[in-house]
Amino acid sequence: MTPPLQSAVAVYPNNAINRPDIPNTHWTAEIALPLRKLMENNPRAQKPSDGIFWRVNFSRVQWGVKVVNGKYEKAPSCQSCANPGQPAEDNWVWSKQGEVKMHLPERWGILQFSGKSTRSRESGEDAEMKYYEEWECRCAAMALYYAQKRFHKEMGLYTDKVELLKQFSIDYFPICEYAKTSILLVDGGFE
């Protein structure tokens, strides 16, 4: 992203970064997001203001390390994997995605902008949470999309039968039993 992001990192205690001889207690990171830049190539993006929703996710990759001759060396040993200890990295996100694939924006968390702080100091009340009206429709569309992809992978074609797709539904986006759904097959795909 141009210009580069502004960020700051601190490791505690002070001067403990990359020093195996000083046990770290914690760390913090701050990032200033260039909101205008993030909106640049999206004509539908709405400027952050009270009640506006954005899809966003933040990820942290953490590699296991070992100390060799007083220095850290990468030693992959995943602790968050299905089988802990395997030679991979740990991936942490603030919003559950169901699998390690950061480039699936439909699975990102929902950020609601507000003109108020999360809790008013004066009244002690929480800021009002708005209802994200598009959520049910988006979830239904994503459920069909993922089920169709799995169906196509196994059967070699797409279907317009929702009943057939139910067994190909994924836990993260189950097919809704109550939605009125129609699928139109088109050349090489579906709508």
Short mmCIF file of N, CA and C in Angstrom, two decimals:
data_model
loop_
_atom_site.label_atom_id
_atom_site.label_comp_id
_atom_site.label_asym_id
_atom_site.label_seq_id
_atom_site.Cartn_x
_atom_site.Cartn_y
_atom_site.Cartn_z
N MET A 1 0.85 -1.17 0.00
CA MET A 1 0.00 0.00 0.00
C MET A 1 0.90 1.23 0.00
N THR A 2 0.60 2.20 -0.83
CA THR A 2 1.41 3.39 -0.92
C THR A 2 0.61 4.58 -0.42
N PRO A 3 1.06 5.45 0.41
CA PRO A 3 2.34 5.35 1.11
C PRO A 3 2.30 4.22 2.12
N PRO A 4 3.46 3.83 2.66
CA PRO A 4 3.48 2.72 3.61
C PRO A 4 2.62 3.02 4.83
N LEU A 5 2.13 1.95 5.44
CA LEU A 5 1.36 2.11 6.67
C LEU A 5 2.22 2.70 7.77
N GLN A 6 1.61 3.47 8.62
CA GLN A 6 2.30 3.96 9.81
C GLN A 6 2.02 2.97 10.92
N SER A 7 3.06 2.54 11.60
CA SER A 7 2.86 1.57 12.67
C SER A 7 3.88 1.78 13.77
N ALA A 8 3.57 1.19 14.91
CA ALA A 8 4.48 1.23 16.05
C ALA A 8 4.36 -0.10 16.78
N VAL A 9 5.48 -0.61 17.22
CA VAL A 9 5.53 -1.87 17.95
C VAL A 9 6.33 -1.65 19.22
N ALA A 10 5.89 -2.26 20.30
CA ALA A 10 6.65 -2.20 21.54
C ALA A 10 6.68 -3.59 22.16
N VAL A 11 7.85 -3.97 22.66
CA VAL A 11 8.03 -5.24 23.37
C VAL A 11 8.38 -4.91 24.80
N TYR A 12 7.80 -5.66 25.72
CA TYR A 12 8.02 -5.41 27.13
C TYR A 12 8.70 -6.61 27.78
N PRO A 13 9.70 -6.39 28.64
CA PRO A 13 10.26 -5.10 29.03
C PRO A 13 11.01 -4.45 27.87
N ASN A 14 11.30 -3.18 28.06
CA ASN A 14 12.01 -2.40 27.04
C ASN A 14 13.31 -3.09 26.63
N ASN A 15 13.69 -2.94 25.39
CA ASN A 15 14.94 -3.49 24.84
C ASN A 15 14.99 -5.02 24.83
N ALA A 16 13.82 -5.68 24.89
CA ALA A 16 13.79 -7.15 24.92
C ALA A 16 13.59 -7.77 23.53
N ILE A 17 13.37 -6.95 22.51
CA ILE A 17 13.10 -7.51 21.19
C ILE A 17 14.33 -8.26 20.66
N ASN A 18 14.08 -9.46 20.16
CA ASN A 18 15.13 -10.33 19.62
C ASN A 18 16.26 -10.61 20.62
N ARG A 19 15.91 -10.63 21.90
CA ARG A 19 16.89 -10.91 22.96
C ARG A 19 16.42 -12.12 23.76
N PRO A 20 16.86 -13.32 23.41
CA PRO A 20 16.43 -14.50 24.16
C PRO A 20 16.81 -14.48 25.63
N ASP A 21 17.81 -13.68 25.99
CA ASP A 21 18.25 -13.63 27.38
C ASP A 21 17.32 -12.81 28.28
N ILE A 22 16.36 -12.06 27.66
CA ILE A 22 15.40 -11.27 28.43
C ILE A 22 13.99 -11.82 28.16
N PRO A 23 13.36 -12.45 29.13
CA PRO A 23 12.00 -12.98 28.91
C PRO A 23 11.02 -11.85 28.60
N ASN A 24 10.28 -11.99 27.49
CA ASN A 24 9.25 -11.02 27.13
C ASN A 24 8.01 -11.26 27.97
N THR A 25 7.34 -10.18 28.37
CA THR A 25 6.08 -10.35 29.08
C THR A 25 4.89 -10.16 28.15
N HIS A 26 5.02 -9.21 27.21
CA HIS A 26 3.96 -8.97 26.22
C HIS A 26 4.46 -7.98 25.18
N TRP A 27 3.63 -7.76 24.16
CA TRP A 27 3.98 -6.79 23.12
C TRP A 27 2.71 -6.10 22.67
N THR A 28 2.86 -4.94 22.06
CA THR A 28 1.72 -4.21 21.50
C THR A 28 2.08 -3.75 20.10
N ALA A 29 1.06 -3.59 19.27
CA ALA A 29 1.26 -3.05 17.92
C ALA A 29 0.12 -2.08 17.63
N GLU A 30 0.45 -0.97 17.02
CA GLU A 30 -0.54 0.01 16.59
C GLU A 30 -0.33 0.27 15.12
N ILE A 31 -1.44 0.34 14.37
CA ILE A 31 -1.37 0.59 12.94
C ILE A 31 -2.38 1.67 12.59
N ALA A 32 -1.94 2.70 11.89
CA ALA A 32 -2.83 3.75 11.40
C ALA A 32 -3.27 3.33 10.00
N LEU A 33 -4.55 3.03 9.84
CA LEU A 33 -5.07 2.59 8.54
C LEU A 33 -5.46 3.79 7.69
N PRO A 34 -4.94 3.88 6.47
CA PRO A 34 -5.29 4.99 5.58
C PRO A 34 -6.67 4.73 4.95
N LEU A 35 -7.73 5.16 5.62
CA LEU A 35 -9.09 4.81 5.20
C LEU A 35 -9.41 5.25 3.78
N ARG A 36 -8.99 6.44 3.38
CA ARG A 36 -9.24 6.88 1.99
C ARG A 36 -8.59 5.93 0.99
N LYS A 37 -7.38 5.51 1.29
CA LYS A 37 -6.65 4.60 0.41
C LYS A 37 -7.38 3.25 0.31
N LEU A 38 -7.93 2.79 1.42
CA LEU A 38 -8.65 1.52 1.43
C LEU A 38 -9.93 1.59 0.59
N MET A 39 -10.48 2.79 0.42
CA MET A 39 -11.71 2.97 -0.34
C MET A 39 -11.45 3.21 -1.83
N GLU A 40 -10.22 3.49 -2.20
CA GLU A 40 -9.87 3.95 -3.53
C GLU A 40 -10.44 3.14 -4.70
N ASN A 41 -10.29 1.84 -4.68
CA ASN A 41 -10.70 1.03 -5.82
C ASN A 41 -12.05 0.35 -5.63
N ASN A 42 -12.84 0.86 -4.71
CA ASN A 42 -14.16 0.31 -4.47
C ASN A 42 -15.19 1.42 -4.58
N PRO A 43 -15.85 1.54 -5.73
CA PRO A 43 -16.81 2.63 -5.92
C PRO A 43 -18.01 2.55 -4.97
N ARG A 44 -18.26 1.36 -4.38
CA ARG A 44 -19.39 1.20 -3.47
C ARG A 44 -19.01 1.46 -2.01
N ALA A 45 -17.74 1.68 -1.75
CA ALA A 45 -17.29 1.89 -0.36
C ALA A 45 -17.92 3.15 0.21
N GLN A 46 -18.35 3.05 1.45
CA GLN A 46 -18.93 4.19 2.13
C GLN A 46 -17.93 4.73 3.15
N LYS A 47 -17.83 6.04 3.18
CA LYS A 47 -16.93 6.70 4.12
C LYS A 47 -17.34 6.32 5.55
N PRO A 48 -16.36 6.00 6.40
CA PRO A 48 -16.70 5.64 7.78
C PRO A 48 -17.49 6.75 8.48
N SER A 49 -18.66 6.39 8.98
CA SER A 49 -19.48 7.28 9.79
C SER A 49 -20.43 6.41 10.60
N ASP A 50 -21.19 7.01 11.48
CA ASP A 50 -22.04 6.27 12.39
C ASP A 50 -22.96 5.29 11.65
N GLY A 51 -22.87 4.01 12.02
CA GLY A 51 -23.75 2.99 11.45
C GLY A 51 -23.26 2.34 10.17
N ILE A 52 -22.11 2.75 9.64
CA ILE A 52 -21.56 2.16 8.41
C ILE A 52 -20.82 0.87 8.77
N PHE A 53 -20.97 -0.16 7.94
CA PHE A 53 -20.30 -1.44 8.15
C PHE A 53 -19.24 -1.66 7.09
N TRP A 54 -18.12 -2.20 7.49
CA TRP A 54 -17.08 -2.66 6.58
C TRP A 54 -16.75 -4.10 6.93
N ARG A 55 -16.32 -4.87 5.93
CA ARG A 55 -15.77 -6.20 6.18
C ARG A 55 -14.27 -6.03 6.29
N VAL A 56 -13.67 -6.59 7.33
CA VAL A 56 -12.23 -6.44 7.55
C VAL A 56 -11.73 -7.63 8.36
N ASN A 57 -10.47 -7.93 8.20
CA ASN A 57 -9.87 -8.93 9.06
C ASN A 57 -8.43 -8.56 9.32
N PHE A 58 -7.93 -8.98 10.45
CA PHE A 58 -6.56 -8.75 10.84
C PHE A 58 -5.95 -10.10 11.16
N SER A 59 -4.74 -10.31 10.71
CA SER A 59 -4.10 -11.60 10.89
C SER A 59 -2.71 -11.42 11.45
N ARG A 60 -2.31 -12.40 12.24
CA ARG A 60 -0.95 -12.44 12.77
C ARG A 60 -0.42 -13.84 12.53
N VAL A 61 0.73 -13.94 11.90
CA VAL A 61 1.39 -15.22 11.69
C VAL A 61 2.51 -15.33 12.72
N GLN A 62 2.54 -16.41 13.44
CA GLN A 62 3.55 -16.61 14.47
C GLN A 62 4.30 -17.91 14.20
N TRP A 63 5.59 -17.80 14.04
CA TRP A 63 6.44 -18.98 13.83
C TRP A 63 7.06 -19.39 15.16
N GLY A 64 7.15 -20.68 15.38
CA GLY A 64 7.87 -21.18 16.54
C GLY A 64 9.36 -20.86 16.36
N VAL A 65 10.05 -20.65 17.46
CA VAL A 65 11.48 -20.36 17.41
C VAL A 65 12.21 -21.20 18.44
N LYS A 66 13.51 -21.33 18.23
CA LYS A 66 14.38 -21.94 19.24
C LYS A 66 15.61 -21.05 19.34
N VAL A 67 16.31 -21.18 20.43
CA VAL A 67 17.51 -20.37 20.65
C VAL A 67 18.73 -21.21 20.26
N VAL A 68 19.52 -20.65 19.33
CA VAL A 68 20.76 -21.30 18.89
C VAL A 68 21.88 -20.27 19.01
N ASN A 69 22.87 -20.58 19.81
CA ASN A 69 24.01 -19.67 20.02
C ASN A 69 23.56 -18.27 20.43
N GLY A 70 22.57 -18.21 21.31
CA GLY A 70 22.11 -16.93 21.84
C GLY A 70 21.22 -16.13 20.91
N LYS A 71 20.79 -16.72 19.79
CA LYS A 71 19.92 -16.02 18.83
C LYS A 71 18.72 -16.90 18.50
N TYR A 72 17.60 -16.22 18.14
CA TYR A 72 16.41 -16.95 17.72
C TYR A 72 16.57 -17.50 16.31
N GLU A 73 16.13 -18.74 16.11
CA GLU A 73 16.03 -19.33 14.77
C GLU A 73 14.63 -19.90 14.62
N LYS A 74 14.10 -19.79 13.40
CA LYS A 74 12.77 -20.31 13.12
C LYS A 74 12.76 -21.82 13.30
N ALA A 75 11.76 -22.30 14.05
CA ALA A 75 11.59 -23.74 14.29
C ALA A 75 10.09 -24.03 14.27
N PRO A 76 9.51 -24.12 13.06
CA PRO A 76 8.06 -24.28 12.96
C PRO A 76 7.52 -25.42 13.82
N SER A 77 6.55 -25.09 14.64
CA SER A 77 5.90 -26.06 15.50
C SER A 77 4.53 -25.50 15.86
N CYS A 78 3.58 -25.69 14.96
CA CYS A 78 2.24 -25.11 15.09
C CYS A 78 1.53 -25.59 16.36
N GLN A 79 1.02 -24.64 17.14
CA GLN A 79 0.27 -24.99 18.36
C GLN A 79 -1.23 -24.86 18.17
N SER A 80 -1.68 -24.15 17.12
CA SER A 80 -3.11 -23.97 16.89
C SER A 80 -3.63 -24.90 15.80
N CYS A 81 -2.77 -25.72 15.23
CA CYS A 81 -3.18 -26.64 14.16
C CYS A 81 -4.00 -27.80 14.72
N ALA A 82 -4.70 -28.49 13.82
CA ALA A 82 -5.49 -29.66 14.23
C ALA A 82 -4.61 -30.69 14.93
N ASN A 83 -3.36 -30.84 14.46
CA ASN A 83 -2.39 -31.73 15.08
C ASN A 83 -1.23 -30.89 15.58
N PRO A 84 -1.30 -30.39 16.83
CA PRO A 84 -0.24 -29.52 17.36
C PRO A 84 1.14 -30.15 17.23
N GLY A 85 2.11 -29.28 16.93
CA GLY A 85 3.49 -29.72 16.80
C GLY A 85 3.94 -29.93 15.38
N GLN A 86 3.00 -29.93 14.43
CA GLN A 86 3.41 -30.13 13.04
C GLN A 86 4.20 -28.93 12.54
N PRO A 87 5.07 -29.15 11.55
CA PRO A 87 5.97 -28.07 11.09
C PRO A 87 5.23 -27.02 10.25
N ALA A 88 4.55 -26.13 10.91
CA ALA A 88 3.82 -25.04 10.24
C ALA A 88 3.78 -23.85 11.18
N GLU A 89 3.24 -22.76 10.69
CA GLU A 89 3.11 -21.55 11.49
C GLU A 89 1.74 -21.52 12.17
N ASP A 90 1.62 -20.71 13.21
CA ASP A 90 0.31 -20.44 13.83
C ASP A 90 -0.25 -19.20 13.15
N ASN A 91 -1.54 -19.23 12.85
CA ASN A 91 -2.22 -18.09 12.24
C ASN A 91 -3.34 -17.64 13.16
N TRP A 92 -3.28 -16.38 13.56
CA TRP A 92 -4.27 -15.83 14.48
C TRP A 92 -5.06 -14.74 13.78
N VAL A 93 -6.38 -14.76 13.91
CA VAL A 93 -7.24 -13.72 13.34
C VAL A 93 -8.21 -13.25 14.42
N TRP A 94 -8.72 -12.05 14.28
CA TRP A 94 -9.66 -11.54 15.28
C TRP A 94 -11.08 -12.01 15.00
N SER A 95 -11.31 -12.52 13.79
CA SER A 95 -12.63 -12.98 13.41
C SER A 95 -12.51 -14.35 12.77
N LYS A 96 -13.10 -15.35 13.38
CA LYS A 96 -13.00 -16.74 12.93
C LYS A 96 -13.37 -16.88 11.45
N GLN A 97 -12.55 -17.63 10.69
CA GLN A 97 -12.79 -17.82 9.26
C GLN A 97 -13.10 -19.25 8.87
N GLY A 98 -12.88 -20.19 9.76
CA GLY A 98 -13.18 -21.58 9.45
C GLY A 98 -12.03 -22.34 8.85
N GLU A 99 -11.06 -21.66 8.26
CA GLU A 99 -9.86 -22.28 7.71
C GLU A 99 -8.82 -21.18 7.49
N VAL A 100 -7.58 -21.58 7.25
CA VAL A 100 -6.51 -20.61 7.06
C VAL A 100 -6.51 -20.15 5.60
N LYS A 101 -7.31 -19.13 5.33
CA LYS A 101 -7.39 -18.52 3.99
C LYS A 101 -7.80 -17.06 4.20
N MET A 102 -6.81 -16.20 4.32
CA MET A 102 -7.09 -14.79 4.59
C MET A 102 -7.70 -14.04 3.41
N HIS A 103 -7.61 -14.59 2.22
CA HIS A 103 -8.07 -13.87 1.04
C HIS A 103 -9.49 -14.26 0.65
N LEU A 104 -10.35 -14.45 1.66
CA LEU A 104 -11.76 -14.73 1.44
C LEU A 104 -12.57 -13.66 2.18
N PRO A 105 -12.74 -12.48 1.57
CA PRO A 105 -13.37 -11.38 2.29
C PRO A 105 -14.79 -11.68 2.77
N GLU A 106 -15.47 -12.62 2.14
CA GLU A 106 -16.81 -12.95 2.61
C GLU A 106 -16.78 -13.59 4.00
N ARG A 107 -15.60 -14.01 4.44
CA ARG A 107 -15.47 -14.62 5.77
C ARG A 107 -14.87 -13.66 6.79
N TRP A 108 -14.56 -12.46 6.38
CA TRP A 108 -13.98 -11.50 7.30
C TRP A 108 -15.02 -11.03 8.31
N GLY A 109 -14.54 -10.46 9.39
CA GLY A 109 -15.43 -9.92 10.41
C GLY A 109 -16.12 -8.66 9.93
N ILE A 110 -17.11 -8.24 10.67
CA ILE A 110 -17.88 -7.04 10.33
C ILE A 110 -17.49 -5.96 11.33
N LEU A 111 -17.03 -4.85 10.82
CA LEU A 111 -16.64 -3.71 11.63
C LEU A 111 -17.73 -2.65 11.51
N GLN A 112 -18.29 -2.23 12.62
CA GLN A 112 -19.30 -1.18 12.61
C GLN A 112 -18.68 0.11 13.11
N PHE A 113 -18.77 1.16 12.31
CA PHE A 113 -18.28 2.46 12.73
C PHE A 113 -19.35 3.14 13.58
N SER A 114 -18.90 3.92 14.54
CA SER A 114 -19.83 4.61 15.43
C SER A 114 -19.30 5.99 15.72
N GLY A 115 -20.22 6.91 15.89
CA GLY A 115 -19.85 8.27 16.27
C GLY A 115 -19.61 8.39 17.76
N LYS A 116 -19.86 7.30 18.50
CA LYS A 116 -19.70 7.31 19.96
C LYS A 116 -18.63 6.31 20.34
N SER A 117 -18.04 6.50 21.50
CA SER A 117 -17.11 5.49 22.00
C SER A 117 -17.93 4.27 22.43
N THR A 118 -17.27 3.14 22.57
CA THR A 118 -18.00 1.91 22.87
C THR A 118 -18.78 1.99 24.17
N ARG A 119 -18.29 2.71 25.13
CA ARG A 119 -19.03 2.90 26.38
C ARG A 119 -18.90 4.36 26.78
N SER A 120 -20.03 5.01 26.94
CA SER A 120 -20.04 6.42 27.31
C SER A 120 -19.53 6.60 28.74
N ARG A 121 -18.54 7.45 28.91
CA ARG A 121 -18.01 7.71 30.25
C ARG A 121 -19.05 8.39 31.14
N GLU A 122 -19.86 9.27 30.50
CA GLU A 122 -20.84 10.02 31.29
C GLU A 122 -21.98 9.13 31.77
N SER A 123 -22.60 8.38 30.85
CA SER A 123 -23.79 7.61 31.22
C SER A 123 -23.48 6.15 31.57
N GLY A 124 -22.31 5.66 31.16
CA GLY A 124 -21.98 4.26 31.39
C GLY A 124 -22.70 3.32 30.44
N GLU A 125 -23.38 3.86 29.42
CA GLU A 125 -24.14 3.02 28.47
C GLU A 125 -23.27 2.64 27.28
N ASP A 126 -23.56 1.46 26.72
CA ASP A 126 -22.86 1.00 25.52
C ASP A 126 -23.36 1.77 24.31
N ALA A 127 -22.49 1.93 23.30
CA ALA A 127 -22.91 2.54 22.04
C ALA A 127 -23.94 1.62 21.38
N GLU A 128 -24.84 2.19 20.62
CA GLU A 128 -25.90 1.41 19.97
C GLU A 128 -25.33 0.54 18.85
N MET A 129 -25.68 -0.73 18.87
CA MET A 129 -25.28 -1.64 17.80
C MET A 129 -26.36 -1.58 16.72
N LYS A 130 -25.94 -1.41 15.49
CA LYS A 130 -26.88 -1.37 14.36
C LYS A 130 -27.08 -2.78 13.81
N TYR A 131 -28.18 -2.99 13.12
CA TYR A 131 -28.48 -4.27 12.49
C TYR A 131 -27.92 -4.26 11.07
N TYR A 132 -27.13 -5.27 10.73
CA TYR A 132 -26.52 -5.37 9.39
C TYR A 132 -27.52 -6.07 8.48
N GLU A 133 -28.32 -5.29 7.78
CA GLU A 133 -29.46 -5.80 7.02
C GLU A 133 -29.08 -6.80 5.92
N GLU A 134 -27.90 -6.70 5.37
CA GLU A 134 -27.51 -7.58 4.27
C GLU A 134 -27.03 -8.96 4.73
N TRP A 135 -26.84 -9.15 6.05
CA TRP A 135 -26.15 -10.35 6.53
C TRP A 135 -26.83 -11.65 6.12
N GLU A 136 -28.14 -11.79 6.32
CA GLU A 136 -28.81 -13.05 6.00
C GLU A 136 -28.68 -13.38 4.51
N CYS A 137 -28.89 -12.39 3.65
CA CYS A 137 -28.78 -12.62 2.20
C CYS A 137 -27.36 -13.01 1.81
N ARG A 138 -26.40 -12.33 2.39
CA ARG A 138 -25.00 -12.66 2.06
C ARG A 138 -24.65 -14.07 2.52
N CYS A 139 -25.10 -14.45 3.71
CA CYS A 139 -24.82 -15.80 4.22
C CYS A 139 -25.48 -16.85 3.34
N ALA A 140 -26.71 -16.60 2.91
CA ALA A 140 -27.40 -17.55 2.04
C ALA A 140 -26.66 -17.71 0.73
N ALA A 141 -26.21 -16.59 0.16
CA ALA A 141 -25.48 -16.65 -1.12
C ALA A 141 -24.15 -17.38 -0.95
N MET A 142 -23.45 -17.11 0.15
CA MET A 142 -22.17 -17.78 0.38
C MET A 142 -22.37 -19.27 0.60
N ALA A 143 -23.44 -19.65 1.30
CA ALA A 143 -23.72 -21.07 1.54
C ALA A 143 -23.93 -21.79 0.21
N LEU A 144 -24.70 -21.19 -0.68
CA LEU A 144 -24.93 -21.80 -1.99
C LEU A 144 -23.64 -21.86 -2.80
N TYR A 145 -22.87 -20.80 -2.77
CA TYR A 145 -21.62 -20.76 -3.52
C TYR A 145 -20.69 -21.89 -3.09
N TYR A 146 -20.45 -22.01 -1.79
CA TYR A 146 -19.52 -23.04 -1.30
C TYR A 146 -20.06 -24.45 -1.55
N ALA A 147 -21.37 -24.64 -1.38
CA ALA A 147 -21.96 -25.95 -1.64
C ALA A 147 -21.84 -26.29 -3.13
N GLN A 148 -22.08 -25.32 -4.01
CA GLN A 148 -21.95 -25.57 -5.45
C GLN A 148 -20.51 -25.94 -5.82
N LYS A 149 -19.54 -25.25 -5.24
CA LYS A 149 -18.13 -25.55 -5.54
C LYS A 149 -17.80 -26.99 -5.11
N ARG A 150 -18.26 -27.40 -3.94
CA ARG A 150 -18.00 -28.77 -3.47
C ARG A 150 -18.75 -29.79 -4.32
N PHE A 151 -19.98 -29.45 -4.69
CA PHE A 151 -20.77 -30.35 -5.55
C PHE A 151 -20.06 -30.53 -6.89
N HIS A 152 -19.62 -29.41 -7.48
CA HIS A 152 -18.95 -29.45 -8.78
C HIS A 152 -17.65 -30.26 -8.71
N LYS A 153 -16.92 -30.10 -7.64
CA LYS A 153 -15.66 -30.83 -7.50
C LYS A 153 -15.89 -32.35 -7.48
N GLU A 154 -16.97 -32.75 -6.82
CA GLU A 154 -17.25 -34.19 -6.73
C GLU A 154 -18.02 -34.74 -7.93
N MET A 155 -18.95 -33.96 -8.48
CA MET A 155 -19.84 -34.45 -9.54
C MET A 155 -19.44 -34.00 -10.94
N GLY A 156 -18.60 -32.95 -11.02
CA GLY A 156 -18.18 -32.46 -12.33
C GLY A 156 -19.18 -31.55 -13.01
N LEU A 157 -20.22 -31.14 -12.31
CA LEU A 157 -21.23 -30.23 -12.86
C LEU A 157 -21.89 -29.46 -11.73
N TYR A 158 -22.66 -28.44 -12.11
CA TYR A 158 -23.42 -27.67 -11.12
C TYR A 158 -24.86 -28.17 -11.13
N THR A 159 -25.61 -27.82 -10.11
CA THR A 159 -27.01 -28.24 -10.02
C THR A 159 -27.91 -27.06 -9.69
N ASP A 160 -29.18 -27.17 -10.08
CA ASP A 160 -30.16 -26.17 -9.68
C ASP A 160 -31.08 -26.71 -8.58
N LYS A 161 -30.71 -27.85 -8.00
CA LYS A 161 -31.50 -28.50 -6.96
C LYS A 161 -30.88 -28.23 -5.58
N VAL A 162 -31.54 -27.39 -4.81
CA VAL A 162 -31.04 -27.04 -3.49
C VAL A 162 -30.96 -28.29 -2.60
N GLU A 163 -31.91 -29.20 -2.73
CA GLU A 163 -31.89 -30.44 -1.95
C GLU A 163 -30.59 -31.19 -2.11
N LEU A 164 -30.09 -31.25 -3.35
CA LEU A 164 -28.83 -31.96 -3.62
C LEU A 164 -27.63 -31.26 -2.98
N LEU A 165 -27.73 -29.94 -2.84
CA LEU A 165 -26.60 -29.17 -2.30
C LEU A 165 -26.47 -29.28 -0.78
N LYS A 166 -27.55 -29.63 -0.09
CA LYS A 166 -27.52 -29.64 1.37
C LYS A 166 -26.40 -30.52 1.92
N GLN A 167 -26.17 -31.67 1.32
CA GLN A 167 -25.11 -32.54 1.82
C GLN A 167 -23.71 -32.01 1.53
N PHE A 168 -23.61 -30.99 0.68
CA PHE A 168 -22.32 -30.39 0.35
C PHE A 168 -22.10 -29.07 1.10
N SER A 169 -23.05 -28.74 1.96
CA SER A 169 -22.97 -27.51 2.74
C SER A 169 -21.79 -27.61 3.72
N ILE A 170 -21.15 -26.48 4.00
CA ILE A 170 -20.05 -26.47 4.98
C ILE A 170 -20.58 -25.91 6.29
N ASP A 171 -19.96 -26.33 7.40
CA ASP A 171 -20.41 -25.89 8.72
C ASP A 171 -20.42 -24.38 8.86
N TYR A 172 -19.43 -23.74 8.25
CA TYR A 172 -19.29 -22.30 8.41
C TYR A 172 -20.44 -21.54 7.76
N PHE A 173 -20.94 -22.04 6.61
CA PHE A 173 -22.08 -21.44 5.91
C PHE A 173 -23.08 -22.53 5.56
N PRO A 174 -23.92 -22.93 6.51
CA PRO A 174 -24.91 -23.96 6.20
C PRO A 174 -26.01 -23.41 5.29
N ILE A 175 -26.57 -24.27 4.46
CA ILE A 175 -27.67 -23.85 3.58
C ILE A 175 -28.91 -23.65 4.44
N CYS A 176 -29.55 -22.53 4.27
CA CYS A 176 -30.73 -22.17 5.05
C CYS A 176 -31.94 -22.98 4.58
N GLU A 177 -32.59 -23.63 5.51
CA GLU A 177 -33.77 -24.45 5.20
C GLU A 177 -34.98 -23.59 4.85
N TYR A 178 -35.01 -22.35 5.32
CA TYR A 178 -36.22 -21.54 5.22
C TYR A 178 -36.19 -20.51 4.09
N ALA A 179 -35.03 -20.28 3.51
CA ALA A 179 -34.92 -19.26 2.46
C ALA A 179 -35.56 -19.77 1.17
N LYS A 180 -36.28 -18.91 0.50
CA LYS A 180 -36.80 -19.24 -0.83
C LYS A 180 -35.63 -19.07 -1.79
N THR A 181 -35.20 -20.16 -2.36
CA THR A 181 -33.98 -20.14 -3.16
C THR A 181 -34.24 -20.65 -4.56
N SER A 182 -33.69 -19.95 -5.54
CA SER A 182 -33.74 -20.47 -6.91
C SER A 182 -32.33 -20.33 -7.50
N ILE A 183 -31.95 -21.33 -8.26
CA ILE A 183 -30.63 -21.35 -8.89
C ILE A 183 -30.83 -21.50 -10.38
N LEU A 184 -30.19 -20.64 -11.14
CA LEU A 184 -30.26 -20.69 -12.60
C LEU A 184 -28.92 -21.18 -13.12
N LEU A 185 -28.93 -22.29 -13.84
CA LEU A 185 -27.71 -22.79 -14.45
C LEU A 185 -27.45 -22.02 -15.72
N VAL A 186 -26.22 -21.58 -15.92
CA VAL A 186 -25.80 -20.87 -17.12
C VAL A 186 -24.56 -21.55 -17.66
N ASP A 187 -24.13 -21.16 -18.86
CA ASP A 187 -22.93 -21.77 -19.44
C ASP A 187 -21.77 -21.77 -18.47
N GLY A 188 -21.33 -22.94 -18.05
CA GLY A 188 -20.16 -23.07 -17.20
C GLY A 188 -20.34 -22.64 -15.76
N GLY A 189 -21.56 -22.41 -15.32
CA GLY A 189 -21.73 -21.98 -13.94
C GLY A 189 -23.18 -21.87 -13.50
N PHE A 190 -23.44 -20.97 -12.58
CA PHE A 190 -24.78 -20.79 -12.01
C PHE A 190 -24.97 -19.35 -11.56
N GLU A 191 -26.23 -18.96 -11.41
CA GLU A 191 -26.56 -17.62 -10.89
C GLU A 191 -27.61 -17.76 -9.81
#
